[in-house]
CSV table of C-alpha atoms in Angstrom, one decimal:
chain,number,residue,atom,x,y,z
A,357,MET,CA,18.8,7.6,-36.1
A,358,ILE,CA,15.2,6.6,-35.3
A,359,ASN,CA,13.1,3.4,-36.3
A,360,ILE,CA,9.8,6.0,-36.9
A,361,ARG,CA,7.2,3.4,-38.0
A,362,GLN,CA,8.4,1.0,-35.1
A,363,ILE,CA,7.5,3.9,-32.8
A,364,LEU,CA,4.3,4.9,-34.5
A,365,ILE,CA,2.8,1.3,-34.4
A,366,GLY,CA,4.0,1.6,-30.7
A,367,LEU,CA,2.2,5.0,-30.4
A,368,SER,CA,-0.7,4.3,-32.4
A,369,VAL,CA,-1.6,1.1,-30.6
A,370,LEU,CA,-1.1,2.8,-27.2
A,371,LEU,CA,-3.8,5.3,-28.2
A,372,ILE,CA,-5.9,2.7,-28.7
A,373,GLY,CA,-5.3,1.2,-25.2
A,374,THR,CA,-6.2,4.5,-23.6
A,375,LEU,CA,-9.1,4.4,-25.0
A,376,VAL,CA,-10.2,1.2,-23.4
A,377,TYR,CA,-9.4,3.5,-20.2
A,378,VAL,CA,-11.4,6.3,-21.1
A,379,VAL,CA,-14.3,4.3,-22.6
A,380,ASP,CA,-14.8,0.8,-21.4
A,381,ARG,CA,-13.5,1.7,-17.3
A,382,PRO,CA,-15.4,3.2,-15.0
A,383,PRO,CA,-13.5,6.2,-14.0
A,384,GLY,CA,-13.2,5.7,-10.3
A,385,GLN,CA,-10.9,3.4,-10.7
A,386,ILE,CA,-8.3,4.5,-13.3
A,387,TYR,CA,-5.8,6.9,-11.4
A,388,PHE,CA,-4.6,8.9,-14.3
A,389,LEU,CA,-8.5,9.5,-14.5
A,390,TYR,CA,-9.9,10.6,-11.4
A,391,LYS,CA,-6.4,12.9,-10.2
A,392,SER,CA,-7.2,14.1,-13.5
A,393,SER,CA,-8.4,17.7,-13.4
A,394,VAL,CA,-10.3,17.2,-16.6
A,395,ASN,CA,-13.2,15.1,-16.8
A,396,ILE,CA,-11.8,12.8,-20.3
A,397,SER,CA,-13.8,9.6,-19.2
A,398,LEU,CA,-16.6,8.7,-22.1
A,399,HIS,CA,-18.0,5.6,-19.9
A,400,ASN,CA,-21.3,5.3,-19.8
A,401,ILE,CA,-21.9,8.0,-22.3
A,402,LEU,CA,-19.9,6.0,-25.4
A,403,PRO,CA,-20.9,3.1,-25.5
A,404,ASN,CA,-18.7,-0.2,-24.6
A,405,LEU,CA,-15.7,-0.7,-27.2
A,406,PHE,CA,-14.4,-3.9,-26.2
A,407,GLY,CA,-16.6,-5.9,-24.5
A,408,CYS,CA,-14.5,-8.7,-23.0
A,409,ILE,CA,-11.4,-8.5,-24.6
A,410,GLY,CA,-11.1,-4.9,-22.3
A,411,ASN,CA,-9.8,-7.2,-19.6
A,412,SER,CA,-7.1,-7.6,-20.7
A,413,LEU,CA,-6.2,-5.8,-23.4
A,414,PRO,CA,-4.5,-2.8,-21.4
A,415,SER,CA,-1.9,-5.8,-20.4
A,416,PHE,CA,-1.4,-6.4,-24.2
A,417,ILE,CA,-1.6,-3.2,-25.4
A,418,HIS,CA,1.5,-1.9,-22.8
A,419,VAL,CA,4.0,-4.3,-23.2
A,420,PHE,CA,3.4,-4.4,-27.1
A,421,SER,CA,3.5,-1.3,-27.2
A,422,PHE,CA,6.5,0.2,-25.1
A,423,ILE,CA,8.6,-2.5,-26.7
A,424,LEU,CA,8.2,-0.6,-30.4
A,425,ILE,CA,8.5,3.0,-29.3
A,426,THR,CA,11.8,1.3,-26.9
A,427,ALA,CA,13.0,-0.2,-30.1
A,428,GLY,CA,12.3,1.9,-32.3
A,429,LEU,CA,14.5,5.0,-31.0
A,430,LEU,CA,17.3,2.3,-29.8
A,431,LEU,CA,17.1,1.2,-33.2
A,432,CYS,CA,19.0,-2.4,-32.7
A,433,GLN,CA,19.3,-5.7,-34.2
A,434,LYS,CA,17.9,-8.8,-33.5
A,435,ARG,CA,20.1,-9.5,-29.6
A,436,GLY,CA,18.9,-6.0,-28.5
A,437,HIS,CA,15.0,-6.9,-29.3
A,438,ILE,CA,15.4,-9.5,-27.0
A,439,ILE,CA,16.7,-7.4,-24.5
A,440,ILE,CA,14.3,-5.2,-24.7
A,441,CYS,CA,11.5,-7.7,-25.2
A,442,SER,CA,12.8,-9.6,-21.9
A,443,PHE,CA,13.1,-5.9,-20.2
A,444,TRP,CA,9.1,-5.9,-20.9
A,445,PHE,CA,7.7,-8.8,-20.5
A,446,LEU,CA,9.4,-9.0,-16.9
A,447,THR,CA,8.4,-5.4,-16.2
A,448,ASP,CA,4.6,-6.4,-16.3
A,449,PHE,CA,4.7,-9.9,-15.5
A,450,ILE,CA,6.6,-8.6,-12.0
A,451,PHE,CA,3.5,-6.0,-11.7
A,452,GLU,CA,0.7,-8.2,-12.2
A,453,LEU,CA,2.7,-10.9,-9.9
A,454,GLY,CA,2.7,-8.2,-7.4
A,455,GLN,CA,-1.2,-8.3,-7.4
A,456,LYS,CA,-1.2,-11.9,-6.5
A,457,PHE,CA,1.6,-11.4,-3.1
A,458,LYS,CA,-0.2,-8.2,-2.2
A,459,LEU,CA,1.2,-8.2,1.1
A,460,LEU,CA,4.9,-8.8,0.2
A,461,SER,CA,4.3,-6.1,-2.7
A,462,SER,CA,3.3,-3.8,0.2
A,463,THR,CA,6.2,-4.4,2.2
A,464,ILE,CA,8.4,-3.4,-0.7
A,465,VAL,CA,6.7,-0.2,-1.6
A,466,PRO,CA,8.7,2.7,0.2
A,467,ASP,CA,5.7,5.0,2.6
A,468,TRP,CA,7.8,8.5,0.9
A,469,PHE,CA,5.9,7.2,-2.3
A,470,SER,CA,2.9,8.7,-0.6
A,471,GLY,CA,3.8,11.4,-1.1
A,472,ILE,CA,4.9,11.5,-5.0
A,473,PRO,CA,2.2,11.7,-7.8
A,474,PHE,CA,1.1,8.9,-10.0
A,475,LEU,CA,3.6,6.5,-7.0
A,476,GLU,CA,1.7,7.3,-4.6
A,477,ASN,CA,-0.9,4.8,-5.8
A,478,SER,CA,1.8,2.3,-5.8
A,479,LYS,CA,-0.2,0.6,-2.9
A,480,ASN,CA,-3.7,1.1,-4.3
A,481,TYR,CA,-2.1,-0.9,-7.6
A,482,PHE,CA,-1.2,-3.8,-5.4
A,483,PHE,CA,-4.1,-3.9,-3.2
A,484,SER,CA,-6.9,-3.3,-5.8
A,485,GLY,CA,-5.4,-5.2,-9.0
A,486,THR,CA,-6.5,-8.5,-9.0
A,487,PHE,CA,-4.5,-11.2,-10.2
A,488,ASP,CA,-5.3,-12.3,-13.3
A,489,PHE,CA,-3.8,-15.4,-15.4
A,490,ASN,CA,-5.4,-14.1,-18.5
A,491,ASP,CA,-3.2,-10.7,-17.7
A,492,LEU,CA,-0.2,-13.0,-17.8
A,493,SER,CA,-1.0,-14.7,-20.9
A,494,ALA,CA,-1.0,-10.8,-22.7
A,495,ILE,CA,1.5,-10.0,-21.3
A,496,ALA,CA,3.4,-12.9,-22.9
A,497,PHE,CA,1.1,-12.4,-26.6
A,498,GLY,CA,2.1,-8.8,-26.2
A,499,THR,CA,5.8,-9.7,-26.7
A,500,ILE,CA,5.8,-12.5,-29.1
A,501,SER,CA,3.6,-10.1,-31.2
A,502,ALA,CA,5.9,-7.1,-30.6
A,503,PHE,CA,8.8,-9.4,-31.4
A,504,TRP,CA,7.7,-10.2,-34.5
A,505,ILE,CA,6.9,-7.0,-35.1
A,506,LEU,CA,10.2,-5.5,-34.8
A,507,SER,CA,11.1,-8.3,-37.2
A,508,ALA,CA,8.8,-8.1,-39.7
A,509,THR,CA,10.0,-3.9,-39.8
A,510,GLN,CA,13.2,-4.7,-38.5
A,511,LYS,CA,13.5,-6.6,-42.5
A,512,ARG,CA,12.0,-4.0,-44.6
A,513,ARG,CA,13.9,-1.2,-43.4
A,514,GLU,CA,17.0,-3.8,-43.9
A,515,SER,CA,16.2,-4.7,-48.3
B,737,MET,CA,34.9,17.8,-33.9
B,738,LYS,CA,31.8,19.9,-34.3
B,739,SER,CA,30.3,16.3,-36.0
B,740,LYS,CA,31.5,14.5,-32.9
B,741,HIS,CA,30.1,17.0,-30.5
B,742,VAL,CA,26.9,16.6,-33.0
B,743,CYS,CA,26.5,12.8,-32.7
B,744,ARG,CA,27.7,12.6,-28.8
B,745,ILE,CA,24.4,15.0,-28.2
B,746,ARG,CA,21.8,12.8,-30.5
B,747,LYS,CA,23.3,9.7,-28.3
B,748,MET,CA,22.6,12.0,-25.0
B,749,LEU,CA,19.0,12.9,-26.6
B,750,ARG,CA,18.8,9.3,-27.7
B,751,TYR,CA,19.3,7.6,-24.0
B,752,LEU,CA,16.7,10.5,-22.9
B,753,CYS,CA,14.0,9.5,-24.4
B,754,ILE,CA,14.8,6.1,-23.9
B,755,SER,CA,14.9,7.0,-19.9
B,756,TRP,CA,11.7,8.8,-20.4
B,757,VAL,CA,9.3,6.3,-21.9
B,758,VAL,CA,10.6,3.8,-19.3
B,759,VAL,CA,9.8,6.0,-16.6
B,760,PHE,CA,6.3,5.9,-18.5
B,761,GLY,CA,5.6,2.8,-18.8
B,762,ILE,CA,5.8,2.4,-14.8
B,763,ILE,CA,3.6,4.9,-14.1
B,764,SER,CA,1.6,4.2,-17.2
B,765,ILE,CA,0.9,0.4,-15.3
B,766,ILE,CA,0.5,2.0,-12.0
B,767,GLY,CA,-1.6,4.7,-12.9
B,768,SER,CA,-3.5,2.9,-15.1
B,769,GLY,CA,-5.2,1.4,-11.3
B,770,GLY,CA,-4.3,-2.5,-12.1
B,771,GLY,CA,-4.0,-3.8,-14.9
B,772,GLY,CA,-7.0,-5.4,-17.0
B,773,SER,CA,-8.9,-6.7,-14.8
B,774,ASP,CA,-11.5,-5.1,-12.3
B,775,PRO,CA,-10.6,-3.9,-8.4
B,776,GLN,CA,-11.4,-6.7,-6.1
B,777,PRO,CA,-14.3,-5.7,-3.4
B,778,VAL,CA,-12.7,-4.5,-0.2
B,779,ILE,CA,-13.9,-6.7,2.8
B,780,VAL,CA,-14.6,-5.1,5.8
B,781,ALA,CA,-14.3,-6.5,9.4
B,782,GLY,CA,-15.0,-5.4,12.7
B,783,ILE,CA,-13.2,-6.9,15.4
B,784,PHE,CA,-14.1,-5.9,19.7
B,785,SER,CA,-10.8,-6.4,21.7
B,786,ASP,CA,-11.0,-9.6,23.4
B,787,GLN,CA,-11.3,-7.9,27.5
B,788,PRO,CA,-9.8,-10.7,29.7
B,789,THR,CA,-6.7,-9.9,27.8
B,790,ASP,CA,-6.2,-6.2,27.7
B,791,GLY,CA,-5.4,-5.0,30.6
B,792,ASP,CA,-2.5,-2.1,31.5
B,793,ILE,CA,0.3,-2.3,34.1
B,794,ALA,CA,1.7,0.6,36.5
B,795,PHE,CA,5.4,1.1,37.1
B,796,ASP,CA,5.5,2.6,40.6
B,797,PRO,CA,9.0,4.8,40.4
B,798,VAL,CA,9.3,5.0,44.3
B,799,LEU,CA,8.3,1.7,45.5
B,800,GLN,CA,10.0,0.1,42.0
B,801,SER,CA,7.0,-1.7,41.7
B,802,PHE,CA,4.9,-3.2,38.5
B,803,THR,CA,1.0,-3.6,39.5
B,804,ILE,CA,-0.6,-5.8,36.8
B,805,THR,CA,-4.0,-5.7,35.8
B,806,ASN,CA,-5.7,-8.1,33.3
B,807,GLY,CA,-8.9,-7.5,32.1
B,808,PRO,CA,-10.0,-4.3,34.0
B,809,GLU,CA,-13.2,-2.1,32.8
B,810,THR,CA,-11.6,0.8,32.3
B,811,LEU,CA,-7.3,0.5,30.6
B,812,PHE,CA,-5.3,3.9,31.6
B,813,PHE,CA,-2.0,5.1,30.4
B,814,GLY,CA,-0.3,8.0,31.3
B,815,ILE,CA,1.0,9.3,35.4
B,816,ASP,CA,-1.5,9.3,37.7
B,817,ASP,CA,-1.0,12.6,39.7
B,818,LEU,CA,-3.3,11.9,42.5
B,819,ASP,CA,-1.4,9.2,43.7
B,820,PRO,CA,2.2,10.2,45.7
B,821,ASN,CA,4.4,8.1,43.8
B,822,LEU,CA,3.2,9.3,40.4
B,823,PRO,CA,3.3,5.6,38.6
B,824,GLU,CA,3.3,5.6,35.4
B,825,TYR,CA,0.2,3.3,33.5
B,826,ARG,CA,0.2,1.4,30.0
B,827,ALA,CA,-2.3,0.1,28.8
B,828,PHE,CA,-2.3,-3.1,26.3
B,829,LEU,CA,-5.4,-3.9,24.1
B,830,ASP,CA,-6.1,-7.8,21.9
B,831,PHE,CA,-7.8,-8.6,18.9
B,832,PRO,CA,-7.4,-11.7,17.6
B,833,LEU,CA,-7.3,-11.6,13.7
B,834,ASP,CA,-8.1,-15.3,13.8
B,835,GLY,CA,-11.5,-15.7,15.3
B,836,SER,CA,-10.3,-16.9,18.5
B,837,THR,CA,-13.0,-14.9,20.6
B,838,GLY,CA,-15.9,-15.9,18.2
B,839,GLY,CA,-14.8,-12.5,16.1
B,840,GLU,CA,-14.1,-11.6,12.2
B,841,VAL,CA,-11.5,-13.4,10.6
B,842,ILE,CA,-8.9,-11.6,8.9
B,843,PRO,CA,-7.0,-13.9,6.7
B,844,ALA,CA,-3.5,-14.3,6.9
B,845,ASN,CA,-2.7,-13.1,3.8
B,846,ALA,CA,-5.4,-10.3,3.2
B,847,GLY,CA,-3.7,-7.1,1.7
B,848,ILE,CA,-5.2,-4.5,4.5
B,849,VAL,CA,-6.9,-1.7,2.8
B,850,SER,CA,-7.1,0.8,5.7
B,851,ALA,CA,-7.3,-0.5,9.7
B,852,THR,CA,-8.8,1.9,11.9
B,853,LEU,CA,-9.0,1.6,15.7
B,854,GLU,CA,-12.3,3.1,18.1
B,855,VAL,CA,-11.9,3.6,21.6
B,856,PHE,CA,-14.4,5.4,24.4
B,857,ILE,CA,-12.5,7.5,26.5
B,858,ASN,CA,-14.1,7.9,30.3
B,859,GLU,CA,-11.1,9.8,31.7
B,860,VAL,CA,-8.7,12.6,30.5
B,861,SER,CA,-6.8,14.4,33.6
B,862,PHE,CA,-4.0,16.5,34.4
B,863,ALA,CA,-3.5,18.0,30.8
B,864,PRO,CA,-5.5,19.2,28.2
B,865,ILE,CA,-3.6,17.6,25.4
B,866,VAL,CA,-2.2,14.0,26.1
B,867,PRO,CA,0.8,13.4,23.7
B,868,THR,CA,0.5,10.0,23.1
B,869,LEU,CA,2.4,7.3,21.3
B,870,VAL,CA,0.6,4.0,20.1
B,871,ASP,CA,3.0,1.1,20.2
B,872,LEU,CA,2.3,-3.0,17.9
B,873,VAL,CA,3.2,-5.1,20.7
B,874,SER,CA,3.3,-8.5,21.6
B,875,TYR,CA,2.5,-10.0,25.3
B,876,PRO,CA,0.8,-13.4,25.3
B,877,ILE,CA,-2.6,-13.7,25.0
B,878,THR,CA,-1.8,-16.0,28.6
B,879,GLY,CA,-1.9,-12.7,30.5
B,880,LEU,CA,0.6,-9.5,30.9
B,881,ARG,CA,3.8,-9.6,32.3
B,882,VAL,CA,6.4,-7.1,34.0
B,883,GLU,CA,8.9,-6.9,30.7
B,884,ASP,CA,6.0,-5.8,28.7
B,885,PHE,CA,5.7,-2.4,30.1
B,886,ASP,CA,9.0,-1.3,28.0
B,887,SER,CA,9.3,-4.0,25.8
B,888,PHE,CA,10.7,-3.8,22.2
B,889,PRO,CA,7.7,-1.9,20.1
B,890,LEU,CA,7.3,-3.4,17.0
B,891,LEU,CA,6.3,-0.1,14.9
B,892,SER,CA,5.0,3.2,16.9
B,893,GLN,CA,3.0,5.6,15.9
B,894,SER,CA,2.5,9.1,17.3
B,895,LEU,CA,-1.6,11.2,18.5
B,896,ASN,CA,-2.5,13.5,21.0
B,897,PHE,CA,-5.7,12.7,22.9
B,898,PHE,CA,-7.8,16.1,24.3
B,899,ALA,CA,-9.5,17.0,27.4
B,900,SER,CA,-12.3,16.9,25.1
B,901,ASP,CA,-12.5,13.7,24.1
B,902,LEU,CA,-13.6,12.7,27.3
B,903,GLY,CA,-16.9,11.1,26.9
B,904,THR,CA,-17.2,10.7,23.0
B,905,ILE,CA,-15.2,7.7,21.1
B,906,VAL,CA,-12.6,8.9,19.6
B,907,SER,CA,-11.6,7.1,16.2
B,908,ILE,CA,-7.3,6.1,15.4
B,909,ASP,CA,-6.1,5.7,12.2
B,910,ILE,CA,-3.9,2.7,13.0
B,911,THR,CA,-3.3,1.5,9.6
B,912,PRO,CA,0.4,1.4,9.1
B,913,LEU,CA,0.2,-0.8,12.7
B,914,MET,CA,-2.1,-3.6,11.0
B,915,ARG,CA,0.0,-3.5,8.2
B,916,GLU,CA,2.9,-4.4,9.9
B,917,ALA,CA,1.2,-7.3,12.1
B,918,GLN,CA,-0.1,-9.3,9.0
B,919,ARG,CA,3.0,-8.5,7.3
B,920,LEU,CA,4.4,-10.7,10.6
B,921,GLY,CA,1.6,-12.9,10.3
B,922,PHE,CA,0.0,-12.2,13.8
B,923,ALA,CA,-2.5,-14.2,15.4
B,924,ASP,CA,-3.0,-11.3,17.1
B,925,PHE,CA,-3.0,-7.7,17.3
B,926,GLN,CA,-1.7,-6.4,20.0
B,927,LEU,CA,-1.2,-2.6,21.1
B,928,ARG,CA,-0.2,-0.8,23.6
B,929,PHE,CA,-0.8,2.9,24.8
B,930,VAL,CA,2.0,4.8,26.7
B,931,LEU,CA,2.4,8.5,27.2
B,932,ASP,CA,4.6,9.9,25.0
B,933,PHE,CA,8.0,10.5,26.2
B,934,VAL,CA,8.1,14.1,25.4
B,935,THR,CA,5.9,14.6,28.1
B,936,ASN,CA,5.4,13.6,31.5
B,937,VAL,CA,1.6,15.3,32.5
B,938,GLY,CA,-1.8,13.0,31.2
B,939,PHE,CA,-3.6,10.6,32.4
B,940,VAL,CA,-5.9,8.5,30.4
B,941,GLY,CA,-8.7,6.0,30.7
B,942,ILE,CA,-10.6,3.8,28.0
B,943,GLU,CA,-13.0,2.2,28.8
B,944,ASP,CA,-13.6,-1.6,28.2
B,945,LEU,CA,-16.4,-2.9,29.1
B,946,PRO,CA,-17.3,-6.5,29.4
B,947,SER,CA,-19.8,-7.3,26.9
B,948,VAL,CA,-21.0,-3.8,26.9
B,949,SER,CA,-20.5,-3.9,23.3
B,950,ILE,CA,-21.2,0.3,21.8
B,951,THR,CA,-17.7,1.8,24.4
B,952,ALA,CA,-15.9,-1.0,23.6
B,953,PRO,CA,-12.4,-1.0,22.2
B,954,LEU,CA,-13.5,-1.5,18.1
B,955,LEU,CA,-11.2,-2.5,15.7
B,956,THR,CA,-12.3,-2.2,11.9
B,957,VAL,CA,-9.9,-3.3,9.1
B,958,ASN,CA,-10.8,-2.9,5.6
B,959,TYR,CA,-8.8,-5.3,3.6
B,960,VAL,CA,-9.3,-7.2,0.0
B,961,PHE,CA,-8.5,-10.8,-0.3
């Protein structure tokens, strides 16, 4: 038993987030893109889609989408929604904060991550990424929006 | 009974899906390469060693004596086979990170992207390959002491010097050592070159002429701030 509506909303919004990276960002900045064997970047091929909103949109979309997907799979009630929202909010918040405290973050990331796909980018993520209060706001806004959507779709399911 | 099993399998599948979502969610943060903002520019700083604070210490195992040389024109490490007492030398380099010698400053909260040390080798003797340990150490800038010869290294890495390095500038990636020094909040980045304990043959000279910048030991740090 899953809430397919919540999962589909989450996946659709996640797809929009992917567009930010594929179209608006230079592929050299994105691990997923420059590690990919196929060039899927449309940067400088298509015009910029999101403008300045694209700077913090991924932060909003990430927390929003993963809250909806997780909640949709768990099919839980309000208390569960709060736990899921808190979990993803804290996860995104900690990663964003890690970009402010680069030194501390780099010591926490174990050296053996360097040989593992995806995880090998951890140090680079903290060193090269920029801490931004707009991103933090986007994470908070994404969490609140997701909670609102969860409540709305939950009510419809019950009625 | 059968429906109980089906229920259990469904539950397991659901938790598996959720675990996958959580892992994918975290990986997608890391893989997207930095959230919403543009990456910070990497700043490059070049710092020459503080020649008067560089030095070497020789331990004579026969006489059981230490000879400390501060600011020599060549820093030696390894075992000098020409000397019948076979003294062991250890070389020390000091790089001020706070600009105290007029060099560039590495801010205390800078994130180290990479660090490279370049040294000009003017002697490689008694062995074609010299296994070496580079230790991160801490010693007073007022001068080397006997106890600095075998003080406990804060971090070490190994490398080999080759006979073919003679007369060339050797570039050594010392990023882990620099990150550790930065984490510890050191005002000076200090290194000790030691002949690796796996061997007892090999003698290397690092040129360290005062005011000759072309061959002076150079630390290049790429950092974000």
